[in-house]
Amino acid sequence: MPRKHRTRGQVPFTWGAGCGLPAMAVLAGVRFDRLFKEVDAIVEAYTRGKPLAEDLFGPDVSMGGPCWAGISYGHINGLGAELVFPEDSEVGVEPIYDSLEEGIRQLKKPVDFAKAGLFPFYLDLWKKLQKAFPDHKIGFSGFKSEGPLTTAWQLRGHDFFTDVYEKPDLAKEYLALVTESIIQYRQTERAVNGLPPLPAESGGLADDVSAMFKPAMWPEFVMPYQERLLSAVTTGYRSAHIEDLTAAHLHFLDELGLDSYDPSVSEKLTPALIRDNCTVPFGWRLNSTHYPSRTPDDIQRWVFQAVADGASSVHTLVAREMCAPQNTQESAAKVKAFCRAAKEVKRRLDAGAPREEIRHLDPV
């Protein structure tokens, strides 16, 4: 029996626009890779960049707080995966297990994640940032874990995609151990933040690689491990971020009992496809790659179309490339257009307007 969850008709429409430290750093002239490890760079990017971003994008765009640039590989780094920090780029990582057997053997070994890999370094960096910004409540949240399938692939590499065919029983044992390791890492994060042990009232997972498994494989190789992780991290609200699913995958989201689904950038989906193939409330993202080819009016029509087709929320994030000197004013005008459209939609839906009416709105 699938878990009961919130359906789209039970949630109000919401929207959001945000700007994080990477975008602020561009405005402040701070090189991106320095945001991962250098407290001075983080302080400079935030103190100089935030006022510039606020002035540029206006009060409707929420500003992120001071923290290092987010890393999704904290968990696997604790298992032994080395992180690479290329200049002006995202963090890189390489697989570490040459076989399922090696992965199973290594994952059975106990790990004190608070003392493993770069976790102690980021604990120290966190304390330095708390000292630099005593008026901010800064959580330890930028050294994360991924979902079961994504983590299994990160540790094993592309061979994992053939493992499930060649050694399915071992692959399942490996996935079970990966999932338990993620849960242990999540418990460590909770303890560092002074929070009670899991499960919490709300929680979720990010598992993009699960989209690379065809729907017929989900009951055997995806669902048991995502369900185990979700049931371990929360007794209440469940959310998931999974990019690039197809319409044929979507009924599994209902089976997982999700209260919120973030498809992010998923070229095989549209809001109408999600609406017609599952009941889960979902957001629709205007990504930075969507901005260059659209005018401000195009962006407003994008908002209206997404909402008319069923999106429970729309959101956008100011990315680094949107803050390059040649792009800032144009980007700001487009982000403000997004906010105007989202506010107008919110006003009308809260007043009882039908979604089909939203489809025919003119830009505001």
mmCIF file of C-alpha atoms in Angstrom:
data_model
loop_
_atom_site.group_PDB
_atom_site.id
_atom_site.type_symbol
_atom_site.label_atom_id
_atom_site.label_comp_id
_atom_site.label_asym_id
_atom_site.label_seq_id
_atom_site.Cartn_x
_atom_site.Cartn_y
_atom_site.Cartn_z
ATOM 1 C CA MET A 1 0.000 0.000 0.000
ATOM 2 C CA PRO A 2 1.633 3.290 -1.083
ATOM 3 C CA ARG A 3 2.166 5.860 1.641
ATOM 4 C CA LYS A 4 -0.488 8.560 1.755
ATOM 5 C CA HIS A 5 0.958 11.868 0.680
ATOM 6 C CA ARG A 6 -0.057 15.382 -0.230
ATOM 7 C CA THR A 7 -1.503 15.697 -3.711
ATOM 8 C CA ARG A 8 -1.366 18.766 -5.929
ATOM 9 C CA GLY A 9 -4.882 19.819 -5.094
ATOM 10 C CA GLN A 10 -3.980 19.996 -1.410
ATOM 11 C CA VAL A 11 -1.134 22.497 -1.669
ATOM 12 C CA PRO A 12 -1.146 26.223 -2.458
ATOM 13 C CA PHE A 13 0.918 27.612 -5.306
ATOM 14 C CA THR A 14 4.353 28.895 -4.272
ATOM 15 C CA TRP A 15 7.282 30.472 -6.048
ATOM 16 C CA GLY A 16 10.846 31.473 -5.332
ATOM 17 C CA ALA A 17 13.858 33.266 -6.771
ATOM 18 C CA GLY A 18 17.258 33.036 -5.137
ATOM 19 C CA CYS A 19 20.849 34.153 -5.430
ATOM 20 C CA GLY A 20 23.646 32.209 -3.769
ATOM 21 C CA LEU A 21 27.279 32.828 -2.964
ATOM 22 C CA PRO A 22 28.667 31.686 -6.366
ATOM 23 C CA ALA A 23 26.761 34.475 -8.133
ATOM 24 C CA MET A 24 27.733 36.994 -5.464
ATOM 25 C CA ALA A 25 31.368 35.984 -5.948
ATOM 26 C CA VAL A 26 31.248 36.910 -9.642
ATOM 27 C CA LEU A 27 29.893 40.338 -8.767
ATOM 28 C CA ALA A 28 32.608 40.714 -6.122
ATOM 29 C CA GLY A 29 35.409 39.538 -8.435
ATOM 30 C CA VAL A 30 36.225 36.420 -6.392
ATOM 31 C CA ARG A 31 37.288 33.301 -8.290
ATOM 32 C CA PHE A 32 34.755 30.469 -7.894
ATOM 33 C CA ASP A 33 37.029 27.627 -6.761
ATOM 34 C CA ARG A 34 38.268 29.722 -3.832
ATOM 35 C CA LEU A 35 34.767 29.489 -2.342
ATOM 36 C CA PHE A 36 35.259 25.808 -1.542
ATOM 37 C CA LYS A 37 38.139 26.157 0.911
ATOM 38 C CA GLU A 38 39.221 29.756 1.616
ATOM 39 C CA VAL A 39 37.462 31.559 4.418
ATOM 40 C CA ASP A 40 38.809 34.946 3.276
ATOM 41 C CA ALA A 41 37.352 34.423 -0.199
ATOM 42 C CA ILE A 42 33.967 33.433 1.227
ATOM 43 C CA VAL A 43 33.920 36.490 3.497
ATOM 44 C CA GLU A 44 34.879 38.804 0.619
ATOM 45 C CA ALA A 45 32.364 37.274 -1.787
ATOM 46 C CA TYR A 46 29.541 37.636 0.714
ATOM 47 C CA THR A 47 30.310 41.053 2.189
ATOM 48 C CA ARG A 48 31.035 42.676 -1.181
ATOM 49 C CA GLY A 49 28.817 40.593 -3.439
ATOM 50 C CA LYS A 50 25.574 40.451 -1.477
ATOM 51 C CA PRO A 51 24.885 44.231 -1.549
ATOM 52 C CA LEU A 52 25.645 44.284 -5.270
ATOM 53 C CA ALA A 53 23.276 41.370 -5.872
ATOM 54 C CA GLU A 54 20.529 42.963 -3.775
ATOM 55 C CA ASP A 55 20.836 46.208 -5.693
ATOM 56 C CA LEU A 56 20.861 44.417 -9.035
ATOM 57 C CA PHE A 57 18.055 41.879 -8.591
ATOM 58 C CA GLY A 58 15.810 43.615 -6.091
ATOM 59 C CA PRO A 59 13.947 42.602 -2.933
ATOM 60 C CA ASP A 60 11.985 39.715 -4.473
ATOM 61 C CA VAL A 61 15.137 37.602 -4.834
ATOM 62 C CA SER A 62 16.221 35.891 -1.628
ATOM 63 C CA MET A 63 19.923 36.000 -0.827
ATOM 64 C CA GLY A 64 21.802 32.932 0.382
ATOM 65 C CA GLY A 65 23.876 33.129 3.524
ATOM 66 C CA PRO A 66 27.636 32.902 4.017
ATOM 67 C CA CYS A 67 28.908 29.365 3.543
ATOM 68 C CA TRP A 68 31.375 27.556 1.298
ATOM 69 C CA ALA A 69 30.154 26.579 -2.163
ATOM 70 C CA GLY A 70 28.134 23.395 -1.851
ATOM 71 C CA ILE A 71 29.776 19.996 -2.329
ATOM 72 C CA SER A 72 27.648 16.912 -2.990
ATOM 73 C CA TYR A 73 30.479 14.460 -2.349
ATOM 74 C CA GLY A 74 30.968 14.740 1.424
ATOM 75 C CA HIS A 75 29.764 11.214 2.073
ATOM 76 C CA ILE A 76 31.857 9.468 -0.569
ATOM 77 C CA ASN A 77 34.883 11.553 0.417
ATOM 78 C CA GLY A 78 34.508 10.028 3.875
ATOM 79 C CA LEU A 79 34.608 6.606 2.227
ATOM 80 C CA GLY A 80 37.894 7.419 0.517
ATOM 81 C CA ALA A 81 37.020 9.229 -2.717
ATOM 82 C CA GLU A 82 39.465 12.104 -3.229
ATOM 83 C CA LEU A 83 38.014 15.485 -4.152
ATOM 84 C CA VAL A 84 39.605 17.560 -6.904
ATOM 85 C CA PHE A 85 39.233 21.343 -7.021
ATOM 86 C CA PRO A 86 39.987 22.620 -10.557
ATOM 87 C CA GLU A 87 40.482 26.343 -11.015
ATOM 88 C CA ASP A 88 37.224 28.278 -11.428
ATOM 89 C CA SER A 89 35.216 25.067 -11.656
ATOM 90 C CA GLU A 90 32.998 22.657 -9.745
ATOM 91 C CA VAL A 91 34.500 19.916 -7.589
ATOM 92 C CA GLY A 92 35.498 16.654 -9.272
ATOM 93 C CA VAL A 93 35.682 13.087 -7.976
ATOM 94 C CA GLU A 94 36.776 9.652 -9.250
ATOM 95 C CA PRO A 95 35.335 6.171 -8.532
ATOM 96 C CA ILE A 96 37.224 4.091 -5.960
ATOM 97 C CA TYR A 97 35.804 0.557 -6.186
ATOM 98 C CA ASP A 98 37.152 -1.703 -8.959
ATOM 99 C CA SER A 99 34.489 -4.341 -8.365
ATOM 100 C CA LEU A 100 31.246 -4.951 -6.516
ATOM 101 C CA GLU A 101 33.114 -7.337 -4.263
ATOM 102 C CA GLU A 102 35.577 -4.627 -3.262
ATOM 103 C CA GLY A 103 32.755 -2.171 -2.673
ATOM 104 C CA ILE A 104 30.875 -4.615 -0.463
ATOM 105 C CA ARG A 105 34.014 -5.439 1.486
ATOM 106 C CA GLN A 106 34.903 -1.781 2.062
ATOM 107 C CA LEU A 107 31.358 -0.684 2.907
ATOM 108 C CA LYS A 108 31.163 -3.289 5.661
ATOM 109 C CA LYS A 109 34.028 -1.574 7.478
ATOM 110 C CA PRO A 110 33.019 0.936 10.193
ATOM 111 C CA VAL A 111 33.573 4.617 9.377
ATOM 112 C CA ASP A 112 33.629 7.589 11.740
ATOM 113 C CA PHE A 113 32.508 10.164 9.201
ATOM 114 C CA ALA A 114 33.184 13.108 11.520
ATOM 115 C CA LYS A 115 36.882 12.200 11.379
ATOM 116 C CA ALA A 116 37.099 10.943 7.801
ATOM 117 C CA GLY A 117 38.256 12.661 4.629
ATOM 118 C CA LEU A 118 37.813 16.419 4.560
ATOM 119 C CA PHE A 119 35.028 16.432 7.143
ATOM 120 C CA PRO A 120 37.364 17.766 9.900
ATOM 121 C CA PHE A 121 38.563 20.488 7.509
ATOM 122 C CA TYR A 122 34.997 21.627 6.851
ATOM 123 C CA LEU A 123 34.128 21.487 10.518
ATOM 124 C CA ASP A 124 36.997 23.911 11.108
ATOM 125 C CA LEU A 125 35.982 26.102 8.168
ATOM 126 C CA TRP A 126 32.417 26.143 9.510
ATOM 127 C CA LYS A 127 33.649 27.370 12.893
ATOM 128 C CA LYS A 128 35.705 30.090 11.226
ATOM 129 C CA LEU A 129 32.670 31.277 9.294
ATOM 130 C CA GLN A 130 30.550 31.301 12.442
ATOM 131 C CA LYS A 131 33.209 33.502 14.029
ATOM 132 C CA ALA A 132 33.357 35.772 10.970
ATOM 133 C CA PHE A 133 29.555 36.139 10.870
ATOM 134 C CA PRO A 134 28.357 35.955 14.495
ATOM 135 C CA ASP A 135 24.961 37.439 13.585
ATOM 136 C CA HIS A 136 24.181 34.650 11.100
ATOM 137 C CA LYS A 137 22.895 31.210 11.968
ATOM 138 C CA ILE A 138 25.066 29.027 9.749
ATOM 139 C CA GLY A 139 24.230 25.339 9.555
ATOM 140 C CA PHE A 140 26.710 22.641 8.599
ATOM 141 C CA SER A 141 25.040 21.846 5.293
ATOM 142 C CA GLY A 142 27.491 22.245 2.427
ATOM 143 C CA PHE A 143 29.216 18.832 2.511
ATOM 144 C CA LYS A 144 26.430 16.529 1.435
ATOM 145 C CA SER A 145 25.472 13.035 0.378
ATOM 146 C CA GLU A 146 23.553 11.865 -2.683
ATOM 147 C CA GLY A 147 20.857 9.221 -3.107
ATOM 148 C CA PRO A 148 21.469 5.460 -3.338
ATOM 149 C CA LEU A 149 21.806 5.006 -7.109
ATOM 150 C CA THR A 150 23.875 8.150 -7.591
ATOM 151 C CA THR A 151 26.200 7.193 -4.751
ATOM 152 C CA ALA A 152 26.538 3.609 -6.024
ATOM 153 C CA TRP A 153 27.586 4.969 -9.405
ATOM 154 C CA GLN A 154 29.952 7.582 -7.955
ATOM 155 C CA LEU A 155 31.819 4.929 -5.992
ATOM 156 C CA ARG A 156 31.847 2.241 -8.684
ATOM 157 C CA GLY A 157 31.879 4.259 -11.915
ATOM 158 C CA HIS A 158 30.161 3.385 -15.190
ATOM 159 C CA ASP A 159 30.745 -0.337 -14.623
ATOM 160 C CA PHE A 160 27.889 -0.191 -12.146
ATOM 161 C CA PHE A 161 25.457 0.006 -15.068
ATOM 162 C CA THR A 162 26.562 -3.452 -16.234
ATOM 163 C CA ASP A 163 26.933 -4.835 -12.697
ATOM 164 C CA VAL A 164 23.162 -4.898 -12.282
ATOM 165 C CA TYR A 165 22.881 -7.211 -15.301
ATOM 166 C CA GLU A 166 25.948 -9.370 -14.749
ATOM 167 C CA LYS A 167 25.778 -9.750 -10.947
ATOM 168 C CA PRO A 168 22.293 -8.648 -9.873
ATOM 169 C CA ASP A 169 22.392 -10.251 -6.411
ATOM 170 C CA LEU A 170 25.739 -8.674 -5.580
ATOM 171 C CA ALA A 171 24.501 -5.360 -6.968
ATOM 172 C CA LYS A 172 21.556 -5.469 -4.569
ATOM 173 C CA GLU A 173 23.815 -6.256 -1.616
ATOM 174 C CA TYR A 174 26.069 -3.385 -2.656
ATOM 175 C CA LEU A 175 23.110 -0.994 -2.974
ATOM 176 C CA ALA A 176 21.828 -1.984 0.461
ATOM 177 C CA LEU A 177 25.220 -1.241 2.015
ATOM 178 C CA VAL A 178 25.493 2.043 0.120
ATOM 179 C CA THR A 179 22.083 3.082 1.442
ATOM 180 C CA GLU A 180 22.948 2.254 5.047
ATOM 181 C CA SER A 181 26.188 4.212 4.688
ATOM 182 C CA ILE A 182 24.252 7.267 3.456
ATOM 183 C CA ILE A 183 21.948 7.011 6.469
ATOM 184 C CA GLN A 184 24.947 6.845 8.805
ATOM 185 C CA TYR A 185 26.422 9.940 7.147
ATOM 186 C CA ARG A 186 23.114 11.780 7.502
ATOM 187 C CA GLN A 187 23.129 10.895 11.210
ATOM 188 C CA THR A 188 26.601 12.420 11.506
ATOM 189 C CA GLU A 189 25.404 15.647 9.882
ATOM 190 C CA ARG A 190 22.482 15.796 12.318
ATOM 191 C CA ALA A 191 24.767 15.311 15.310
ATOM 192 C CA VAL A 192 27.166 18.041 14.145
ATOM 193 C CA ASN A 193 24.247 20.460 13.823
ATOM 194 C CA GLY A 194 23.018 19.629 17.319
ATOM 195 C CA LEU A 195 19.853 17.973 16.039
ATOM 196 C CA PRO A 196 18.242 14.826 17.410
ATOM 197 C CA PRO A 197 18.901 11.544 15.579
ATOM 198 C CA LEU A 198 16.943 10.570 12.503
ATOM 199 C CA PRO A 199 14.161 10.222 11.540
ATOM 200 C CA ALA A 200 13.175 13.876 11.284
ATOM 201 C CA GLU A 201 9.803 15.449 10.544
ATOM 202 C CA SER A 202 10.859 16.054 6.955
ATOM 203 C CA GLY A 203 13.578 14.843 4.637
ATOM 204 C CA GLY A 204 14.402 13.852 1.123
ATOM 205 C CA LEU A 205 16.908 12.583 -1.384
ATOM 206 C CA ALA A 206 18.717 13.700 -4.534
ATOM 207 C CA ASP A 207 19.210 10.774 -6.900
ATOM 208 C CA ASP A 208 19.647 11.828 -10.530
ATOM 209 C CA VAL A 209 21.344 8.597 -11.606
ATOM 210 C CA SER A 210 18.189 6.627 -10.805
ATOM 211 C CA ALA A 211 16.726 8.196 -13.971
ATOM 212 C CA MET A 212 19.266 6.212 -15.988
ATOM 213 C CA PHE A 213 17.531 2.965 -14.977
ATOM 214 C CA LYS A 214 14.584 2.106 -17.198
ATOM 215 C CA PRO A 215 11.196 1.946 -15.468
ATOM 216 C CA ALA A 216 11.086 -1.862 -15.609
ATOM 217 C CA MET A 217 14.167 -1.969 -13.357
ATOM 218 C CA TRP A 218 12.866 0.393 -10.698
ATOM 219 C CA PRO A 219 10.918 -2.143 -8.576
ATOM 220 C CA GLU A 220 14.052 -4.260 -8.188
ATOM 221 C CA PHE A 221 17.001 -1.859 -8.272
ATOM 222 C CA VAL A 222 15.681 1.572 -7.298
ATOM 223 C CA MET A 223 12.535 1.572 -5.196
ATOM 224 C CA PRO A 224 13.740 -0.601 -2.286
ATOM 225 C CA TYR A 225 16.755 1.619 -1.665
ATOM 226 C CA GLN A 226 15.052 4.983 -2.108
ATOM 227 C CA GLU A 227 12.235 3.791 0.155
ATOM 228 C CA ARG A 228 14.731 2.608 2.767
ATOM 229 C CA LEU A 229 16.518 5.970 2.726
ATOM 230 C CA LEU A 230 13.325 8.012 2.894
ATOM 231 C CA SER A 231 11.836 5.930 5.704
ATOM 232 C CA ALA A 232 15.094 6.267 7.651
ATOM 233 C CA VAL A 233 15.411 10.038 7.322
ATOM 234 C CA THR A 234 11.803 11.130 7.914
ATOM 235 C CA THR A 235 8.543 10.055 9.473
ATOM 236 C CA GLY A 236 6.715 12.895 7.728
ATOM 237 C CA TYR A 237 7.207 15.111 4.683
ATOM 238 C CA ARG A 238 9.093 13.402 1.824
ATOM 239 C CA SER A 239 10.793 15.174 -1.065
ATOM 240 C CA ALA A 240 12.956 14.088 -3.988
ATOM 241 C CA HIS A 241 15.142 15.772 -6.587
ATOM 242 C CA ILE A 242 15.579 13.519 -9.625
ATOM 243 C CA GLU A 243 16.548 14.947 -12.987
ATOM 244 C CA ASP A 244 15.756 13.452 -16.392
ATOM 245 C CA LEU A 245 12.987 10.997 -15.537
ATOM 246 C CA THR A 246 10.527 10.004 -18.258
ATOM 247 C CA ALA A 247 6.741 9.955 -18.066
ATOM 248 C CA ALA A 248 6.871 6.175 -17.585
ATOM 249 C CA HIS A 249 8.847 6.638 -14.343
ATOM 250 C CA LEU A 250 6.431 9.051 -12.711
ATOM 251 C CA HIS A 251 3.984 6.611 -11.121
ATOM 252 C CA PHE A 252 6.834 5.451 -8.885
ATOM 253 C CA LEU A 253 6.837 8.881 -7.250
ATOM 254 C CA ASP A 254 3.307 8.201 -6.025
ATOM 255 C CA GLU A 255 4.414 4.780 -4.792
ATOM 256 C CA LEU A 256 7.209 6.430 -2.811
ATOM 257 C CA GLY A 257 4.594 8.685 -1.240
ATOM 258 C CA LEU A 258 6.405 11.898 -2.096
ATOM 259 C CA ASP A 259 5.007 15.196 -0.867
ATOM 260 C CA SER A 260 7.197 17.176 -3.267
ATOM 261 C CA TYR A 261 9.104 16.418 -6.471
ATOM 262 C CA ASP A 262 11.793 18.571 -8.076
ATOM 263 C CA PRO A 263 12.464 17.476 -11.682
ATOM 264 C CA SER A 264 14.908 20.387 -12.087
ATOM 265 C CA VAL A 265 16.210 20.206 -15.669
ATOM 266 C CA SER A 266 14.415 17.250 -17.268
ATOM 267 C CA GLU A 267 14.207 17.505 -21.041
ATOM 268 C CA LYS A 268 11.940 14.476 -21.410
ATOM 269 C CA LEU A 269 9.253 16.018 -19.201
ATOM 270 C CA THR A 270 6.849 18.934 -19.307
ATOM 271 C CA PRO A 271 4.555 20.153 -16.532
ATOM 272 C CA ALA A 272 1.595 18.637 -18.377
ATOM 273 C CA LEU A 273 3.291 15.223 -18.546
ATOM 274 C CA ILE A 274 4.025 15.283 -14.830
ATOM 275 C CA ARG A 275 0.479 16.444 -14.068
ATOM 276 C CA ASP A 276 -1.019 13.619 -16.099
ATOM 277 C CA ASN A 277 1.205 10.810 -14.818
ATOM 278 C CA CYS A 278 1.400 11.304 -11.046
ATOM 279 C CA THR A 279 -0.383 13.174 -8.250
ATOM 280 C CA VAL A 280 2.725 14.496 -6.460
ATOM 281 C CA PRO A 281 3.094 18.295 -6.086
ATOM 282 C CA PHE A 282 6.011 19.410 -8.252
ATOM 283 C CA GLY A 283 8.077 22.475 -8.981
ATOM 284 C CA TRP A 284 9.240 23.688 -12.391
ATOM 285 C CA ARG A 285 12.586 25.434 -12.703
ATOM 286 C CA LEU A 286 13.614 28.257 -14.973
ATOM 287 C CA ASN A 287 17.258 27.279 -15.295
ATOM 288 C CA SER A 288 20.090 29.652 -16.140
ATOM 289 C CA THR A 289 20.389 27.982 -19.576
ATOM 290 C CA HIS A 290 16.806 29.021 -20.311
ATOM 291 C CA TYR A 291 17.498 32.748 -19.976
ATOM 292 C CA PRO A 292 19.668 33.737 -22.977
ATOM 293 C CA SER A 293 17.132 32.818 -25.678
ATOM 294 C CA ARG A 294 14.132 34.361 -23.900
ATOM 295 C CA THR A 295 12.977 37.955 -23.570
ATOM 296 C CA PRO A 296 11.405 39.195 -20.324
ATOM 297 C CA ASP A 297 7.955 38.715 -21.889
ATOM 298 C CA ASP A 298 8.908 35.184 -22.966
ATOM 299 C CA ILE A 299 9.891 34.407 -19.401
ATOM 300 C CA GLN A 300 6.556 35.635 -18.077
ATOM 301 C CA ARG A 301 4.734 33.460 -20.592
ATOM 302 C CA TRP A 302 6.924 30.534 -19.476
ATOM 303 C CA VAL A 303 5.662 31.068 -15.918
ATOM 304 C CA PHE A 304 2.031 31.294 -17.020
ATOM 305 C CA GLN A 305 2.296 28.144 -19.157
ATOM 306 C CA ALA A 306 3.986 26.095 -16.426
ATOM 307 C CA VAL A 307 1.337 27.032 -13.872
ATOM 308 C CA ALA A 308 -1.562 26.485 -16.271
ATOM 309 C CA ASP A 309 -0.180 23.010 -16.989
ATOM 310 C CA GLY A 310 -0.122 22.049 -13.329
ATOM 311 C CA ALA A 311 3.115 23.145 -11.659
ATOM 312 C CA SER A 312 2.694 23.501 -7.900
ATOM 313 C CA SER A 313 5.551 25.986 -7.796
ATOM 314 C CA VAL A 314 8.003 27.779 -10.077
ATOM 315 C CA HIS A 315 11.480 28.789 -9.092
ATOM 316 C CA THR A 316 14.721 30.160 -10.445
ATOM 317 C CA LEU A 317 18.255 30.676 -9.194
ATOM 318 C CA VAL A 318 20.696 33.363 -10.264
ATOM 319 C CA ALA A 319 23.694 31.434 -11.604
ATOM 320 C CA ARG A 320 27.292 32.558 -11.999
ATOM 321 C CA GLU A 321 27.072 33.024 -15.754
ATOM 322 C CA MET A 322 24.141 35.391 -15.304
ATOM 323 C CA CYS A 323 26.387 37.781 -13.364
ATOM 324 C CA ALA A 324 29.148 38.205 -15.920
ATOM 325 C CA PRO A 325 29.667 41.937 -16.613
ATOM 326 C CA GLN A 326 28.164 41.738 -20.092
ATOM 327 C CA ASN A 327 25.042 39.951 -18.775
ATOM 328 C CA THR A 328 24.139 41.564 -15.467
ATOM 329 C CA GLN A 329 21.582 44.181 -16.526
ATOM 330 C CA GLU A 330 19.878 41.873 -19.001
ATOM 331 C CA SER A 331 19.793 39.059 -16.431
ATOM 332 C CA ALA A 332 18.380 41.370 -13.786
ATOM 333 C CA ALA A 333 15.560 42.498 -16.076
ATOM 334 C CA LYS A 334 14.643 38.897 -16.847
ATOM 335 C CA VAL A 335 14.734 37.760 -13.226
ATOM 336 C CA LYS A 336 12.512 40.684 -12.257
ATOM 337 C CA ALA A 337 10.102 39.688 -15.039
ATOM 338 C CA PHE A 338 9.985 36.167 -13.603
ATOM 339 C CA CYS A 339 9.169 37.568 -10.157
ATOM 340 C CA ARG A 340 6.423 39.858 -11.478
ATOM 341 C CA ALA A 341 4.763 36.970 -13.305
ATOM 342 C CA ALA A 342 5.014 34.619 -10.316
ATOM 343 C CA LYS A 343 3.516 37.217 -7.964
ATOM 344 C CA GLU A 344 0.638 37.836 -10.347
ATOM 345 C CA VAL A 345 -0.050 34.113 -10.620
ATOM 346 C CA LYS A 346 0.043 33.739 -6.846
ATOM 347 C CA ARG A 347 -2.390 36.632 -6.427
ATOM 348 C CA ARG A 348 -4.869 35.224 -8.905
ATOM 349 C CA LEU A 349 -4.752 31.608 -7.725
ATOM 350 C CA ASP A 350 -5.109 32.636 -4.092
ATOM 351 C CA ALA A 351 -8.205 34.590 -5.128
ATOM 352 C CA GLY A 352 -9.709 31.475 -6.694
ATOM 353 C CA ALA A 353 -8.883 31.913 -10.389
ATOM 354 C CA PRO A 354 -8.812 28.655 -12.413
ATOM 355 C CA ARG A 355 -5.445 27.620 -13.779
ATOM 356 C CA GLU A 356 -6.688 27.742 -17.358
ATOM 357 C CA GLU A 357 -7.212 31.479 -16.915
ATOM 358 C CA ILE A 358 -3.492 31.831 -16.130
ATOM 359 C CA ARG A 359 -2.568 30.436 -19.532
ATOM 360 C CA HIS A 360 -4.032 33.469 -21.286
ATOM 361 C CA LEU A 361 -2.511 36.227 -19.154
ATOM 362 C CA ASP A 362 -0.553 39.001 -20.794
ATOM 363 C CA PRO A 363 2.905 39.919 -19.417
ATOM 364 C CA VAL A 364 2.729 42.296 -16.463
#
